[in-house]
C-alpha positions as a LaTeX table, in Angstrom:
\begin{tabular}{lrrr}
\hline
Residue & $x$ (\AA) & $y$ (\AA) & $z$ (\AA) \\
\hline
Met1 & 100.07 & 64.46 & 60.71 \\
Leu2 & 102.64 & 64.73 & 63.48 \\
Leu3 & 101.89 & 61.59 & 65.50 \\
Ala4 & 99.89 & 58.42 & 64.96 \\
Ala5 & 99.35 & 55.46 & 67.26 \\
Gln6 & 98.06 & 52.26 & 65.72 \\
Asn7 & 96.61 & 49.33 & 67.67 \\
Ile8 & 98.68 & 49.86 & 70.81 \\
Asn9 & 98.36 & 47.05 & 73.36 \\
Lys10 & 100.10 & 46.68 & 76.69 \\
Ala11 & 99.76 & 44.30 & 79.61 \\
Phe12 & 101.68 & 43.97 & 82.87 \\
Lys13 & 101.63 & 40.28 & 83.76 \\
Lys14 & 97.94 & 39.36 & 83.33 \\
Glu15 & 96.54 & 42.88 & 83.61 \\
Arg16 & 95.66 & 44.49 & 80.27 \\
Val17 & 96.51 & 48.19 & 80.58 \\
Leu18 & 95.99 & 49.35 & 76.98 \\
Gln19 & 93.65 & 47.74 & 74.47 \\
Asp20 & 93.88 & 48.51 & 70.75 \\
Val21 & 94.55 & 52.24 & 71.23 \\
Asn22 & 94.37 & 54.29 & 68.02 \\
Phe23 & 94.65 & 58.06 & 67.59 \\
Ser24 & 96.45 & 60.78 & 65.67 \\
Leu25 & 97.68 & 64.28 & 66.49 \\
Gln26 & 97.99 & 67.19 & 64.10 \\
Gln27 & 100.97 & 69.52 & 64.10 \\
His28 & 100.70 & 72.42 & 66.59 \\
His29 & 97.63 & 70.93 & 68.31 \\
Thr30 & 97.01 & 69.79 & 71.87 \\
Leu31 & 95.16 & 66.54 & 72.45 \\
Ser32 & 93.61 & 66.26 & 75.92 \\
Ile33 & 93.06 & 62.73 & 77.20 \\
Leu34 & 90.70 & 62.56 & 80.15 \\
Gly35 & 90.45 & 59.53 & 82.39 \\
Lys36 & 90.47 & 58.34 & 85.98 \\
Ser37 & 93.66 & 57.27 & 87.73 \\
Gly38 & 94.75 & 53.80 & 86.63 \\
Cys39 & 92.97 & 53.86 & 83.26 \\
Gly40 & 96.23 & 53.68 & 81.25 \\
Lys41 & 96.94 & 57.34 & 80.45 \\
Thr42 & 100.46 & 57.42 & 81.89 \\
Thr43 & 101.39 & 54.10 & 80.30 \\
Leu44 & 100.33 & 55.45 & 76.90 \\
Leu45 & 102.51 & 58.54 & 77.30 \\
Lys46 & 105.49 & 56.47 & 78.39 \\
Ile47 & 105.10 & 54.22 & 75.35 \\
Ile48 & 105.07 & 57.26 & 73.05 \\
Ala49 & 108.17 & 58.59 & 74.82 \\
Gly50 & 109.90 & 55.21 & 74.52 \\
Ile51 & 110.21 & 54.72 & 78.28 \\
Val52 & 107.92 & 51.68 & 78.12 \\
His53 & 107.61 & 49.37 & 75.11 \\
Gln54 & 104.20 & 48.26 & 73.87 \\
Asp55 & 103.40 & 44.57 & 73.43 \\
Ser56 & 102.02 & 45.22 & 69.94 \\
Gly57 & 101.14 & 48.14 & 67.68 \\
His58 & 103.07 & 50.98 & 66.12 \\
Ile59 & 103.97 & 54.60 & 66.89 \\
Phe60 & 104.65 & 56.96 & 63.98 \\
Leu61 & 106.27 & 60.38 & 64.44 \\
Glu62 & 106.27 & 62.56 & 61.33 \\
Glu63 & 105.29 & 59.43 & 59.36 \\
Lys64 & 108.33 & 57.46 & 60.57 \\
Asn65 & 107.89 & 54.30 & 62.63 \\
Ile66 & 109.71 & 54.92 & 65.93 \\
Asn67 & 109.02 & 51.58 & 67.63 \\
Glu68 & 112.71 & 50.73 & 67.80 \\
Val69 & 114.00 & 54.27 & 68.33 \\
Ser70 & 115.51 & 54.86 & 71.79 \\
Pro71 & 113.93 & 57.54 & 74.04 \\
Asp72 & 116.87 & 59.97 & 73.68 \\
Arg73 & 116.71 & 59.80 & 69.87 \\
Arg74 & 112.94 & 60.39 & 69.72 \\
Lys75 & 113.49 & 63.93 & 71.02 \\
Ile76 & 110.07 & 63.78 & 72.67 \\
Val77 & 109.85 & 65.54 & 76.05 \\
Tyr78 & 107.87 & 63.84 & 78.84 \\
Met79 & 106.72 & 66.03 & 81.75 \\
Ser80 & 105.07 & 64.79 & 84.94 \\
Gln81 & 103.61 & 66.66 & 87.91 \\
Glu82 & 107.01 & 66.42 & 89.62 \\
Pro83 & 109.36 & 69.00 & 88.00 \\
Leu84 & 112.54 & 66.93 & 88.77 \\
Leu85 & 114.89 & 69.90 & 88.37 \\
Phe86 & 118.64 & 69.54 & 88.86 \\
Pro87 & 119.04 & 70.58 & 92.52 \\
His88 & 122.62 & 71.81 & 92.05 \\
Leu89 & 121.78 & 74.13 & 89.12 \\
Ser90 & 120.18 & 77.58 & 89.17 \\
Val91 & 116.97 & 78.43 & 87.31 \\
Phe92 & 119.02 & 79.80 & 84.42 \\
Glu93 & 121.29 & 76.74 & 84.25 \\
Asn94 & 118.40 & 74.28 & 84.53 \\
Ile95 & 116.77 & 75.87 & 81.48 \\
Ala96 & 120.10 & 76.13 & 79.63 \\
Phe97 & 120.99 & 72.47 & 80.24 \\
Gly98 & 119.69 & 71.09 & 76.93 \\
Leu99 & 121.46 & 73.75 & 74.89 \\
Arg100 & 124.74 & 73.10 & 76.69 \\
Leu101 & 124.40 & 69.39 & 75.88 \\
Arg102 & 124.08 & 70.40 & 72.23 \\
Lys103 & 127.25 & 72.52 & 72.63 \\
Glu104 & 125.57 & 75.74 & 71.49 \\
Lys105 & 127.68 & 78.89 & 71.60 \\
Lys106 & 127.61 & 80.83 & 74.87 \\
Glu107 & 126.09 & 83.95 & 73.30 \\
Ile108 & 123.27 & 81.92 & 71.74 \\
Ile109 & 122.55 & 80.18 & 75.06 \\
Asp110 & 122.53 & 83.47 & 76.96 \\
Lys111 & 120.16 & 85.05 & 74.45 \\
Lys112 & 117.71 & 82.16 & 74.16 \\
Val113 & 117.58 & 81.40 & 77.88 \\
Ser114 & 117.23 & 85.07 & 78.87 \\
Glu115 & 114.34 & 85.53 & 76.45 \\
Leu116 & 112.56 & 82.42 & 77.72 \\
Val117 & 113.15 & 83.31 & 81.37 \\
Ala118 & 111.43 & 86.63 & 80.69 \\
Glu119 & 108.60 & 84.89 & 78.82 \\
Leu120 & 108.01 & 82.62 & 81.82 \\
Gly121 & 108.02 & 85.49 & 84.30 \\
Leu122 & 111.15 & 84.22 & 86.06 \\
Gln123 & 113.42 & 87.27 & 85.70 \\
Asp124 & 113.62 & 87.79 & 89.47 \\
His125 & 114.42 & 84.13 & 90.08 \\
Arg126 & 117.01 & 83.32 & 87.42 \\
Phe127 & 119.86 & 82.85 & 89.91 \\
Lys128 & 117.82 & 80.99 & 92.55 \\
Met129 & 118.23 & 77.30 & 93.26 \\
Pro130 & 115.28 & 74.88 & 92.97 \\
His131 & 114.80 & 74.59 & 96.75 \\
Gln132 & 114.16 & 78.35 & 96.86 \\
Leu133 & 111.21 & 78.16 & 94.43 \\
Ser134 & 107.49 & 77.59 & 94.89 \\
Gly135 & 105.73 & 74.68 & 93.18 \\
Gly136 & 104.44 & 76.91 & 90.39 \\
Gln137 & 107.86 & 78.46 & 89.82 \\
Lys138 & 109.47 & 75.01 & 89.61 \\
Gln139 & 106.96 & 73.96 & 86.98 \\
Arg140 & 107.68 & 77.14 & 85.00 \\
Val141 & 111.36 & 76.22 & 85.02 \\
Asn142 & 110.41 & 72.71 & 83.94 \\
Phe143 & 108.50 & 74.16 & 80.99 \\
Gly144 & 111.48 & 76.32 & 80.10 \\
Arg145 & 113.88 & 73.40 & 80.17 \\
Ser146 & 111.54 & 71.45 & 77.90 \\
Leu147 & 110.81 & 74.26 & 75.43 \\
Ile148 & 114.36 & 75.52 & 74.99 \\
Val149 & 115.27 & 72.47 & 72.89 \\
Asn150 & 112.22 & 72.94 & 70.66 \\
Pro151 & 110.90 & 69.34 & 70.89 \\
Pro152 & 108.59 & 68.08 & 68.13 \\
Leu153 & 106.20 & 66.74 & 70.79 \\
Leu154 & 105.53 & 67.53 & 74.44 \\
Leu155 & 103.86 & 64.91 & 76.65 \\
Leu156 & 102.24 & 66.32 & 79.79 \\
Asp157 & 101.26 & 63.83 & 82.49 \\
Glu158 & 98.98 & 65.79 & 84.84 \\
Pro159 & 101.68 & 68.50 & 85.13 \\
Phe160 & 99.62 & 70.74 & 87.43 \\
Gly161 & 98.23 & 68.01 & 89.69 \\
Asn162 & 100.32 & 68.96 & 92.74 \\
Leu163 & 99.59 & 72.70 & 92.58 \\
Asp164 & 97.07 & 74.68 & 94.61 \\
Thr165 & 93.93 & 75.91 & 92.82 \\
Gln166 & 95.12 & 79.46 & 92.09 \\
Thr167 & 98.59 & 78.40 & 90.91 \\
Arg168 & 97.04 & 75.63 & 88.82 \\
Thr169 & 94.80 & 78.17 & 87.05 \\
Glu170 & 97.79 & 80.45 & 86.43 \\
Met171 & 99.80 & 77.57 & 84.94 \\
Gln172 & 96.91 & 76.50 & 82.72 \\
Leu173 & 96.66 & 80.00 & 81.27 \\
Leu174 & 100.45 & 80.22 & 80.92 \\
Phe175 & 100.53 & 76.92 & 79.02 \\
Lys176 & 97.81 & 78.14 & 76.64 \\
Glu177 & 99.84 & 81.30 & 75.94 \\
Ile178 & 103.09 & 79.37 & 75.47 \\
Ala179 & 101.43 & 76.72 & 73.29 \\
Ala180 & 100.15 & 79.43 & 70.94 \\
Glu181 & 103.36 & 81.45 & 70.87 \\
Phe182 & 105.73 & 78.49 & 70.38 \\
Ser183 & 103.35 & 76.44 & 68.18 \\
Ile184 & 103.58 & 73.52 & 70.57 \\
Ser185 & 102.32 & 70.05 & 69.69 \\
Ser186 & 101.32 & 68.18 & 72.83 \\
Ile187 & 99.30 & 65.47 & 74.54 \\
Phe188 & 97.87 & 66.61 & 77.86 \\
Val189 & 96.50 & 63.91 & 80.18 \\
Thr190 & 94.38 & 64.74 & 83.20 \\
His191 & 91.51 & 63.47 & 85.33 \\
Asp192 & 90.07 & 67.01 & 85.63 \\
Ile193 & 87.22 & 67.65 & 83.17 \\
Lys194 & 87.53 & 71.44 & 83.14 \\
Glu195 & 91.29 & 71.26 & 82.61 \\
Ala196 & 90.89 & 68.77 & 79.77 \\
Leu197 & 88.44 & 71.07 & 77.97 \\
Leu198 & 90.53 & 74.18 & 78.55 \\
Met199 & 93.76 & 72.70 & 77.24 \\
Ala200 & 92.41 & 70.89 & 74.21 \\
Asp201 & 92.19 & 71.36 & 70.49 \\
Ser202 & 90.95 & 67.76 & 70.32 \\
Met203 & 89.63 & 65.36 & 72.95 \\
Gly204 & 89.95 & 61.74 & 73.96 \\
Tyr205 & 88.46 & 59.75 & 76.84 \\
Met206 & 90.21 & 56.72 & 78.29 \\
Lys207 & 88.50 & 54.03 & 80.34 \\
Glu208 & 89.92 & 50.65 & 81.29 \\
Gly209 & 92.67 & 50.91 & 78.70 \\
Lys210 & 90.42 & 51.84 & 75.80 \\
Leu211 & 90.64 & 55.28 & 74.17 \\
Lys212 & 87.64 & 56.94 & 72.52 \\
Met213 & 88.36 & 59.96 & 70.30 \\
Tyr214 & 85.93 & 62.79 & 69.52 \\
Asp215 & 85.50 & 64.93 & 66.42 \\
Asn216 & 85.09 & 68.08 & 68.55 \\
Lys217 & 84.58 & 69.32 & 72.10 \\
Gln218 & 80.80 & 69.38 & 71.73 \\
Ala219 & 80.74 & 65.67 & 70.92 \\
Phe220 & 82.84 & 65.04 & 74.02 \\
Val221 & 80.53 & 67.12 & 76.23 \\
Cys222 & 77.41 & 65.38 & 74.88 \\
Asp223 & 78.75 & 61.86 & 75.52 \\
Asp224 & 77.16 & 60.57 & 78.73 \\
Thr225 & 80.17 & 58.37 & 79.52 \\
Thr226 & 82.61 & 61.30 & 80.00 \\
Gly227 & 80.87 & 62.72 & 83.08 \\
Val228 & 80.74 & 66.27 & 81.71 \\
Lys229 & 76.93 & 66.51 & 81.89 \\
Glu230 & 76.94 & 65.41 & 85.53 \\
Glu231 & 79.56 & 68.02 & 86.44 \\
Ile232 & 77.61 & 70.77 & 84.67 \\
Glu233 & 74.43 & 69.79 & 86.52 \\
Phe234 & 76.34 & 69.75 & 89.82 \\
Trp235 & 77.57 & 73.32 & 89.38 \\
Lys236 & 74.10 & 74.46 & 88.29 \\
Ser237 & 72.61 & 72.98 & 91.44 \\
Leu238 & 74.78 & 75.03 & 93.81 \\
\hline
\end{tabular}
């Protein structure tokens, strides 16, 4: 088991945001967590990343309790829908940044970054600056910067939420390809039912700070509380 969360609770002042959250994630799997805005999804990801500290409960990464481990030492990458690229660095240098921090040799950096740039379909943009890129291209660079350091866990907080429909579909398919090729372990949170199902190996549904896990996608679809049945009936009615 790569990751386990046990009895995670969090409140901001008097508002309970997470209530006894429990789940686990297998190595090289993607867990989709579906839920409406404000249900606690982002807070859960930030607790796993170490950006926010839970009031009670434990986080285990590779069977080690990381409650007191600082965010930089967890080596977990958190990605939001805003790419937050370094504006003064080119596409190539943005992706290379993590390797340069690790003081890798120049030839290794050049090889790894060039291969990943090609994988992400960014060959024609490698020397461009972030302001010269489209939203989808920026998010590809963001993926590259995250993947180049080979993190044990990738946390995706509605990463395609700001993209248009066509670009969003392209990025969903790209992520599926990359996840398979690089054996990525990830948690993907979204409020989009179709996206949650497409991304997932396993499913969870969050409502009012409580997380319900499902044995398989079919169990998720058949649960009346998830809203999947209503969406299916809506599309059938058109």
